[in-house]
PDB file of C-alpha atoms in Angstrom:
ATOM      1  CA  UNK E 333     118.122  76.512 102.119  1.00  0.00           C
ATOM      2  CA  UNK E 334     116.040  78.555 104.541  1.00  0.00           C
ATOM      3  CA  UNK E 335     112.326  78.700 103.874  1.00  0.00           C
ATOM      4  CA  UNK E 336     110.814  81.875 102.490  1.00  0.00           C
ATOM      5  CA  UNK E 337     109.101  82.716 105.779  1.00  0.00           C
ATOM      6  CA  UNK E 338     112.417  82.428 107.608  1.00  0.00           C
ATOM      7  CA  UNK E 339     114.043  84.688 105.047  1.00  0.00           C
ATOM      8  CA  UNK E 340     111.174  87.166 105.342  1.00  0.00           C
ATOM      9  CA  UNK E 341     111.662  87.335 109.110  1.00  0.00           C
ATOM     10  CA  UNK E 342     115.421  87.815 108.769  1.00  0.00           C
ATOM     11  CA  UNK E 343     115.022  90.494 106.112  1.00  0.00           C
ATOM     12  CA  UNK E 344     112.396  92.226 108.244  1.00  0.00           C
ATOM     13  CA  UNK E 345     115.014  92.620 110.967  1.00  0.00           C
ATOM     14  CA  UNK E 346     117.516  94.062 108.472  1.00  0.00           C
ATOM     15  CA  UNK E 347     115.019  96.673 107.321  1.00  0.00           C
ATOM     16  CA  UNK E 348     114.492  98.144 110.774  1.00  0.00           C
ATOM     17  CA  UNK E 349     116.099 101.442 111.631  1.00  0.00           C
ATOM     18  CA  UNK E 350     119.315 102.718 110.090  1.00  0.00           C
ATOM     19  CA  UNK E 351     120.366  99.239 108.883  1.00  0.00           C
ATOM     20  CA  UNK E 352     117.783  99.610 106.119  1.00  0.00           C
ATOM     21  CA  UNK E 353     120.328 101.753 104.233  1.00  0.00           C
ATOM     22  CA  UNK E 354     123.404  99.666 104.999  1.00  0.00           C
ATOM     23  CA  UNK E 355     124.933  98.542 101.659  1.00  0.00           C
ATOM     24  CA  UNK E 356     126.460  95.535 103.407  1.00  0.00           C
ATOM     25  CA  UNK E 357     122.950  94.056 103.499  1.00  0.00           C
ATOM     26  CA  UNK E 358     122.581  94.168  99.709  1.00  0.00           C
ATOM     27  CA  UNK E 359     123.851  90.624  99.128  1.00  0.00           C
ATOM     28  CA  UNK E 360     121.229  89.219 101.508  1.00  0.00           C
ATOM     29  CA  UNK E 361     118.472  91.333  99.991  1.00  0.00           C
ATOM     30  CA  UNK E 362     119.440  90.357  96.450  1.00  0.00           C
ATOM     31  CA  UNK E 363     119.273  86.670  97.366  1.00  0.00           C
ATOM     32  CA  UNK E 364     115.865  87.385  98.861  1.00  0.00           C
ATOM     33  CA  UNK E 365     114.691  88.882  95.551  1.00  0.00           C
ATOM     34  CA  UNK E 366     115.879  85.762  93.726  1.00  0.00           C
ATOM     35  CA  UNK E 367     114.010  83.568  96.216  1.00  0.00           C
ATOM     36  CA  UNK E 368     110.823  85.557  95.602  1.00  0.00           C
ATOM     37  CA  UNK E 369     111.178  84.937  91.885  1.00  0.00           C
ATOM     38  CA  UNK E 370     111.720  81.191  92.286  1.00  0.00           C
ATOM     39  CA  UNK E 371     109.052  80.523  94.923  1.00  0.00           C
ATOM     40  CA  UNK E 372     106.304  82.796  93.567  1.00  0.00           C
ATOM     41  CA  UNK E 373     106.434  84.918  96.730  1.00  0.00           C
ATOM     42  CA  UNK E 374     106.465  88.688  97.053  1.00  0.00           C
ATOM     43  CA  UNK E 375     107.736  91.349  99.451  1.00  0.00           C
ATOM     44  CA  UNK E 376     107.325  94.887  98.136  1.00  0.00           C
ATOM     45  CA  UNK E 377     108.947  96.607 101.126  1.00  0.00           C
ATOM     46  CA  UNK E 378     112.163  94.619 100.760  1.00  0.00           C
ATOM     47  CA  UNK E 379     112.266  95.184  97.001  1.00  0.00           C
ATOM     48  CA  UNK E 380     111.853  98.932  97.441  1.00  0.00           C
ATOM     49  CA  UNK E 381     114.701  98.865  99.951  1.00  0.00           C
ATOM     50  CA  UNK E 382     116.961  97.218  97.350  1.00  0.00           C
ATOM     51  CA  UNK E 383     116.155  99.893  94.771  1.00  0.00           C
ATOM     52  CA  UNK E 384     116.772 102.641  97.329  1.00  0.00           C
ATOM     53  CA  UNK E 385     120.170 101.135  98.159  1.00  0.00           C
ATOM     54  CA  UNK E 386     120.990 101.148  94.436  1.00  0.00           C
ATOM     55  CA  UNK E 387     120.104 104.842  94.369  1.00  0.00           C
ATOM     56  CA  UNK E 388     122.459 105.572  97.242  1.00  0.00           C
ATOM     57  CA  UNK E 389     125.166 103.207  95.963  1.00  0.00           C
ATOM     58  CA  UNK E 390     125.078 103.184  92.130  1.00  0.00           C
ATOM     59  CA  UNK E 391     128.308 101.162  91.966  1.00  0.00           C
ATOM     60  CA  UNK E 392     126.386  98.158  93.330  1.00  0.00           C
ATOM     61  CA  UNK E 393     123.573  98.364  90.779  1.00  0.00           C
ATOM     62  CA  UNK E 394     122.576  94.968  89.305  1.00  0.00           C
ATOM     63  CA  UNK E 395     120.520  94.724  86.110  1.00  0.00           C
ATOM     64  CA  UNK E 396     119.208  91.231  86.772  1.00  0.00           C
ATOM     65  CA  UNK E 397     117.997  91.994  90.289  1.00  0.00           C
ATOM     66  CA  UNK E 398     116.330  95.238  89.222  1.00  0.00           C
ATOM     67  CA  UNK E 399     114.568  93.531  86.331  1.00  0.00           C
ATOM     68  CA  UNK E 400     113.343  90.783  88.647  1.00  0.00           C
ATOM     69  CA  UNK E 401     111.945  93.419  91.009  1.00  0.00           C
ATOM     70  CA  UNK E 402     110.115  95.225  88.200  1.00  0.00           C
ATOM     71  CA  UNK E 403     108.714  91.986  86.799  1.00  0.00           C
ATOM     72  CA  UNK E 404     107.564  90.909  90.258  1.00  0.00           C
ATOM     73  CA  UNK E 405     105.849  94.291  90.618  1.00  0.00           C
ATOM     74  CA  UNK E 406     103.987  93.603  87.365  1.00  0.00           C
ATOM     75  CA  UNK E 407     102.670  90.358  88.839  1.00  0.00           C
ATOM     76  CA  UNK E 408     100.838  92.422  91.462  1.00  0.00           C
ATOM     77  CA  UNK E 409      98.867  94.566  89.016  1.00  0.00           C
ATOM     78  CA  UNK E 410      96.507  96.404  89.207  1.00  0.00           C
ATOM     79  CA  UNK E 411      98.145  97.635  92.416  1.00  0.00           C
ATOM     80  CA  UNK E 412     100.596 100.515  92.078  1.00  0.00           C
ATOM     81  CA  UNK E 413     103.727  98.544  93.018  1.00  0.00           C
ATOM     82  CA  UNK E 414     105.245  98.980  89.554  1.00  0.00           C
ATOM     83  CA  UNK E 415     104.965 102.769  89.780  1.00  0.00           C
ATOM     84  CA  UNK E 416     106.541 102.745  93.231  1.00  0.00           C
ATOM     85  CA  UNK E 417     109.444 100.605  92.045  1.00  0.00           C
ATOM     86  CA  UNK E 418     109.916 102.748  88.960  1.00  0.00           C
ATOM     87  CA  UNK E 419     110.209 105.865  91.124  1.00  0.00           C
ATOM     88  CA  UNK E 420     113.051 104.282  93.103  1.00  0.00           C
ATOM     89  CA  UNK E 421     115.457 103.802  90.215  1.00  0.00           C
ATOM     90  CA  UNK E 422     118.007 106.428  89.153  1.00  0.00           C
ATOM     91  CA  UNK E 423     118.339 107.445  85.511  1.00  0.00           C
ATOM     92  CA  UNK E 424     122.137 107.264  85.500  1.00  0.00           C
ATOM     93  CA  UNK E 425     122.511 103.661  86.644  1.00  0.00           C
ATOM     94  CA  UNK E 426     124.544 101.157  84.636  1.00  0.00           C
ATOM     95  CA  UNK E 427     125.450  97.563  85.252  1.00  0.00           C
ATOM     96  CA  UNK E 428     128.972  97.319  86.726  1.00  0.00           C
ATOM     97  CA  UNK E 429     129.485  93.941  85.043  1.00  0.00           C
ATOM     98  CA  UNK E 430     128.640  94.859  81.442  1.00  0.00           C
ATOM     99  CA  UNK E 431     129.672  98.487  81.812  1.00  0.00           C
ATOM    100  CA  UNK E 432     127.085  99.442  79.228  1.00  0.00           C
ATOM    101  CA  UNK E 433     125.624 102.909  79.262  1.00  0.00           C
ATOM    102  CA  UNK E 434     121.973 103.225  80.142  1.00  0.00           C
ATOM    103  CA  UNK E 435     119.814 103.550  77.070  1.00  0.00           C
ATOM    104  CA  UNK E 436     116.143 103.069  76.490  1.00  0.00           C
ATOM    105  CA  UNK E 437     115.383  99.490  75.501  1.00  0.00           C
ATOM    106  CA  UNK E 438     111.789  98.893  76.678  1.00  0.00           C
ATOM    107  CA  UNK E 439     110.764  95.367  77.503  1.00  0.00           C
ATOM    108  CA  UNK E 440     108.248  95.086  74.630  1.00  0.00           C
ATOM    109  CA  UNK E 441     111.231  94.986  72.262  1.00  0.00           C
ATOM    110  CA  UNK E 442     112.305  91.845  74.051  1.00  0.00           C
ATOM    111  CA  UNK E 443     108.877  90.299  74.529  1.00  0.00           C
ATOM    112  CA  UNK E 444     108.050  90.952  70.886  1.00  0.00           C
ATOM    113  CA  UNK E 445     110.532  88.213  69.991  1.00  0.00           C
ATOM    114  CA  UNK E 446     109.312  85.810  72.671  1.00  0.00           C
ATOM    115  CA  UNK E 447     107.272  82.626  72.194  1.00  0.00           C
ATOM    116  CA  UNK E 448     103.627  83.089  71.107  1.00  0.00           C
ATOM    117  CA  UNK E 449     102.207  82.739  74.618  1.00  0.00           C
ATOM    118  CA  UNK E 450     104.175  85.755  75.851  1.00  0.00           C
ATOM    119  CA  UNK E 451     103.453  87.789  72.723  1.00  0.00           C
ATOM    120  CA  UNK E 452      99.727  87.163  73.076  1.00  0.00           C
ATOM    121  CA  UNK E 453      99.812  88.279  76.686  1.00  0.00           C
ATOM    122  CA  UNK E 454     101.544  91.579  75.911  1.00  0.00           C
ATOM    123  CA  UNK E 455      99.175  92.393  73.045  1.00  0.00           C
ATOM    124  CA  UNK E 456      96.701  93.420  75.737  1.00  0.00           C
ATOM    125  CA  UNK E 457      96.923  97.224  75.839  1.00  0.00           C
ATOM    126  CA  UNK E 458      96.371  97.328  79.600  1.00  0.00           C
ATOM    127  CA  UNK E 459      99.688  95.497  80.062  1.00  0.00           C
ATOM    128  CA  UNK E 460     101.524  97.139  77.167  1.00  0.00           C
ATOM    129  CA  UNK E 461     101.263 100.510  78.920  1.00  0.00           C
ATOM    130  CA  UNK E 462     103.413  99.208  81.763  1.00  0.00           C
ATOM    131  CA  UNK E 463     105.866  97.280  79.615  1.00  0.00           C
ATOM    132  CA  UNK E 464     106.438 100.309  77.360  1.00  0.00           C
ATOM    133  CA  UNK E 465     107.617 102.268  80.369  1.00  0.00           C
ATOM    134  CA  UNK E 466     111.144 103.661  80.451  1.00  0.00           C
ATOM    135  CA  UNK E 467     111.547 101.838  83.761  1.00  0.00           C
ATOM    136  CA  UNK E 468     113.384  99.152  81.767  1.00  0.00           C
ATOM    137  CA  UNK E 469     115.831 101.667  80.269  1.00  0.00           C
ATOM    138  CA  UNK E 470     118.840  99.936  81.813  1.00  0.00           C
ATOM    139  CA  UNK E 471     118.599  96.748  79.719  1.00  0.00           C
ATOM    140  CA  UNK E 472     121.613  97.807  77.664  1.00  0.00           C
ATOM    141  CA  UNK E 473     122.555  95.063  75.214  1.00  0.00           C
ATOM    142  CA  UNK E 474     124.596  94.726  72.059  1.00  0.00           C
ATOM    143  CA  UNK E 475     121.797  93.315  69.868  1.00  0.00           C
ATOM    144  CA  UNK E 476     118.121  92.297  69.928  1.00  0.00           C
ATOM    145  CA  UNK E 477     119.196  88.665  69.820  1.00  0.00           C
ATOM    146  CA  UNK E 478     121.274  89.213  72.943  1.00  0.00           C
ATOM    147  CA  UNK E 479     118.243  90.843  74.579  1.00  0.00           C
ATOM    148  CA  UNK E 480     116.166  87.791  73.734  1.00  0.00           C
ATOM    149  CA  UNK E 481     118.762  85.290  74.921  1.00  0.00           C
ATOM    150  CA  UNK E 482     119.516  87.071  78.181  1.00  0.00           C
ATOM    151  CA  UNK E 483     116.052  88.169  79.237  1.00  0.00           C
ATOM    152  CA  UNK E 484     113.952  85.137  78.351  1.00  0.00           C
ATOM    153  CA  UNK E 485     115.716  83.436  81.231  1.00  0.00           C
ATOM    154  CA  UNK E 486     114.545  86.251  83.496  1.00  0.00           C
ATOM    155  CA  UNK E 487     110.933  85.836  82.391  1.00  0.00           C
ATOM    156  CA  UNK E 488     111.081  82.086  82.794  1.00  0.00           C
ATOM    157  CA  UNK E 489     112.701  82.589  86.202  1.00  0.00           C
ATOM    158  CA  UNK E 490     109.677  84.472  87.575  1.00  0.00           C
ATOM    159  CA  UNK E 491     107.486  81.644  88.870  1.00  0.00           C
ATOM    160  CA  UNK E 492     103.812  82.266  88.160  1.00  0.00           C
ATOM    161  CA  UNK E 493     104.482  85.286  85.912  1.00  0.00           C
ATOM    162  CA  UNK E 494     102.130  84.220  83.114  1.00  0.00           C
ATOM    163  CA  UNK E 495      99.229  83.367  85.424  1.00  0.00           C
ATOM    164  CA  UNK E 496      99.682  86.638  87.327  1.00  0.00           C
ATOM    165  CA  UNK E 497      99.486  88.557  84.047  1.00  0.00           C
ATOM    166  CA  UNK E 498      96.403  86.572  83.076  1.00  0.00           C
ATOM    167  CA  UNK E 499      94.741  87.520  86.363  1.00  0.00           C
ATOM    168  CA  UNK E 500      95.364  91.183  85.601  1.00  0.00           C
ATOM    169  CA  UNK E 501      93.995  90.827  82.076  1.00  0.00           C
ATOM    170  CA  UNK E 502      90.914  89.050  83.455  1.00  0.00           C
ATOM    171  CA  UNK E 503      90.470  91.896  85.941  1.00  0.00           C
ATOM    172  CA  UNK E 504      90.488  94.469  83.124  1.00  0.00           C
ATOM    173  CA  UNK E 505      88.187  92.332  80.959  1.00  0.00           C
ATOM    174  CA  UNK E 506      85.807  91.965  83.895  1.00  0.00           C
ATOM    175  CA  UNK E 507      85.389  95.725  84.350  1.00  0.00           C
ATOM    176  CA  UNK E 508      85.380  96.533  80.624  1.00  0.00           C
ATOM    177  CA  UNK E 509      83.402  93.955  78.663  1.00  0.00           C
ATOM    178  CA  UNK E 510      79.845  92.715  78.831  1.00  0.00           C
ATOM    179  CA  UNK E 511      80.413  90.189  76.026  1.00  0.00           C
ATOM    180  CA  UNK E 512      83.706  89.244  74.380  1.00  0.00           C
ATOM    181  CA  UNK E 513      84.558  87.036  71.421  1.00  0.00           C
ATOM    182  CA  UNK E 514      85.768  83.642  72.535  1.00  0.00           C
ATOM    183  CA  UNK E 515      88.765  83.689  70.192  1.00  0.00           C
ATOM    184  CA  UNK E 516      89.779  87.156  71.383  1.00  0.00           C
ATOM    185  CA  UNK E 517      89.729  86.199  75.055  1.00  0.00           C
ATOM    186  CA  UNK E 518      91.744  83.046  74.355  1.00  0.00           C
ATOM    187  CA  UNK E 519      94.315  85.088  72.432  1.00  0.00           C
ATOM    188  CA  UNK E 520      94.563  87.802  75.072  1.00  0.00           C
ATOM    189  CA  UNK E 521      95.223  85.170  77.715  1.00  0.00           C
ATOM    190  CA  UNK E 522      98.113  83.671  75.740  1.00  0.00           C
ATOM    191  CA  UNK E 523      96.509  81.526  73.015  1.00  0.00           C
ATOM    192  CA  UNK E 524      94.900  79.189  75.543  1.00  0.00           C
ATOM    193  CA  UNK E 525      93.544  75.803  74.543  1.00  0.00           C
ATOM    194  CA  UNK E 526      89.838  75.104  74.979  1.00  0.00           C
ATOM    195  CA  UNK E 527      90.249  73.265  78.325  1.00  0.00           C
ATOM    196  CA  UNK E 528      92.550  76.007  79.655  1.00  0.00           C
ATOM    197  CA  UNK E 529      90.091  78.726  78.630  1.00  0.00           C
ATOM    198  CA  UNK E 530      87.258  76.918  80.404  1.00  0.00           C
ATOM    199  CA  UNK E 531      89.302  76.865  83.609  1.00  0.00           C
ATOM    200  CA  UNK E 532      89.663  80.650  83.552  1.00  0.00           C
ATOM    201  CA  UNK E 533      86.021  81.151  82.604  1.00  0.00           C
ATOM    202  CA  UNK E 534      84.963  79.014  85.553  1.00  0.00           C
ATOM    203  CA  UNK E 535      87.290  80.881  87.881  1.00  0.00           C
ATOM    204  CA  UNK E 536      85.641  84.227  87.098  1.00  0.00           C
ATOM    205  CA  UNK E 537      82.096  82.949  86.603  1.00  0.00           C
ATOM    206  CA  UNK E 538      81.981  83.756  82.879  1.00  0.00           C
ATOM    207  CA  UNK E 539      79.489  81.769  80.814  1.00  0.00           C
ATOM    208  CA  UNK E 540      78.901  80.679  77.230  1.00  0.00           C
ATOM    209  CA  UNK E 541      76.778  82.917  75.020  1.00  0.00           C
ATOM    210  CA  UNK E 542      75.569  82.734  71.433  1.00  0.00           C
ATOM    211  CA  UNK E 543      77.614  83.238  68.268  1.00  0.00           C
ATOM    212  CA  UNK E 544      80.960  82.405  69.813  1.00  0.00           C
ATOM    213  CA  UNK E 545      80.629  85.015  72.551  1.00  0.00           C
ATOM    214  CA  UNK E 546      81.396  84.796  76.252  1.00  0.00           C
ATOM    215  CA  UNK E 547      79.184  86.630  78.722  1.00  0.00           C
ATOM    216  CA  UNK E 548      81.296  88.515  81.251  1.00  0.00           C
ATOM    217  CA  UNK E 549      78.741  90.463  83.284  1.00  0.00           C
ATOM    218  CA  UNK E 550      75.989  93.020  82.970  1.00  0.00           C
ATOM    219  CA  UNK E 551      77.943  96.225  83.356  1.00  0.00           C
ATOM    220  CA  UNK E 552      74.729  98.200  83.898  1.00  0.00           C
ATOM    221  CA  UNK E 553      74.215  96.332  87.156  1.00  0.00           C
ATOM    222  CA  UNK E 554      77.624  97.528  88.346  1.00  0.00           C
ATOM    223  CA  UNK E 555      76.710 101.199  88.030  1.00  0.00           C
ATOM    224  CA  UNK E 556      76.368 102.585  91.524  1.00  0.00           C
ATOM    225  CA  UNK E 557      74.089 105.630  91.725  1.00  0.00           C
ATOM    226  CA  UNK E 558      75.259 108.405  93.983  1.00  0.00           C
ATOM    227  CA  UNK E 559      72.713 110.314  96.010  1.00  0.00           C
ATOM    228  CA  UNK E 560      73.699 113.940  96.539  1.00  0.00           C
ATOM    229  CA  UNK E 561      72.317 115.228  99.826  1.00  0.00           C
ATOM    230  CA  UNK E 562      72.069 118.997 100.211  1.00  0.00           C
ATOM    231  CA  UNK E 563      73.514 119.921 103.586  1.00  0.00           C
ATOM    232  CA  UNK E 564      73.012 123.699 103.411  1.00  0.00           C
ATOM    233  CA  UNK E 565      70.004 124.789 105.484  1.00  0.00           C
ATOM    234  CA  UNK E 566      68.249 128.130 105.585  1.00  0.00           C
ATOM    235  CA  UNK E 567      69.783 129.194 108.902  1.00  0.00           C
ATOM    236  CA  UNK E 568      73.319 128.895 107.506  1.00  0.00           C
ATOM    237  CA  UNK E 569      72.614 131.336 104.651  1.00  0.00           C
ATOM    238  CA  UNK E 570      70.133 133.693 106.331  1.00  0.00           C
ATOM    239  CA  UNK E 571      72.932 135.958 107.557  1.00  0.00           C
ATOM    240  CA  UNK E 572      74.316 136.274 104.047  1.00  0.00           C
ATOM    241  CA  UNK E 573      70.881 137.100 102.665  1.00  0.00           C
ATOM    242  CA  UNK E 574      70.348 139.815 105.287  1.00  0.00           C
ATOM    243  CA  UNK E 575      73.723 141.450 104.651  1.00  0.00           C
ATOM    244  CA  UNK E 576      73.055 141.593 100.904  1.00  0.00           C
ATOM    245  CA  UNK E 577      69.894 143.643 101.357  1.00  0.00           C
TER     246      UNK E 577
END
């Protein structure tokens, strides 16, 4: 199998000029999306091209590929990739294999039945906002159990998904908290064990505090004062003052 960098170069050639909208390239691009998921790699431009081709050619729409793209976009939070990908999907798309009509089944309904580590991750409100989006409307299934069975494989198939979500949660914690309860941080990061929690604390420079607290940072030190400089001089308004007399 070709390495990811080789695939990236080949896909880059496909995305040049008018060939970017050639539906015959979809099979190659879809394999590229799957490779991104397996190898913990990412190419937003190629993924947006796939979604655009689905817009132009709704008969080729694939639920699995689209879900992989949206989940990969979530791994790049807090960047706006998820919003960009969401804007590229059409509201009338259905999977040609299942033939199911598009209806709103947001991903939290699926993740709510997932193992504890996933459920703890999505309890974080900063992530829930994205997962509650109607971007996942197309996951049309017969039952919640079917949703669980079919989509857990997708989550497990996104290499590095959990750690990418943890990085985003740590980013939000870092700009929000000055101190946080140790148990709360461990739960937000997926019910981490003590050694695992220490690894993440060390990574972000967070330290032990009293009474079971973790010191994140002094948020007051992060406040950047803004000096407003008045740029209007007397000469620029003297004409106005004279005309008003």
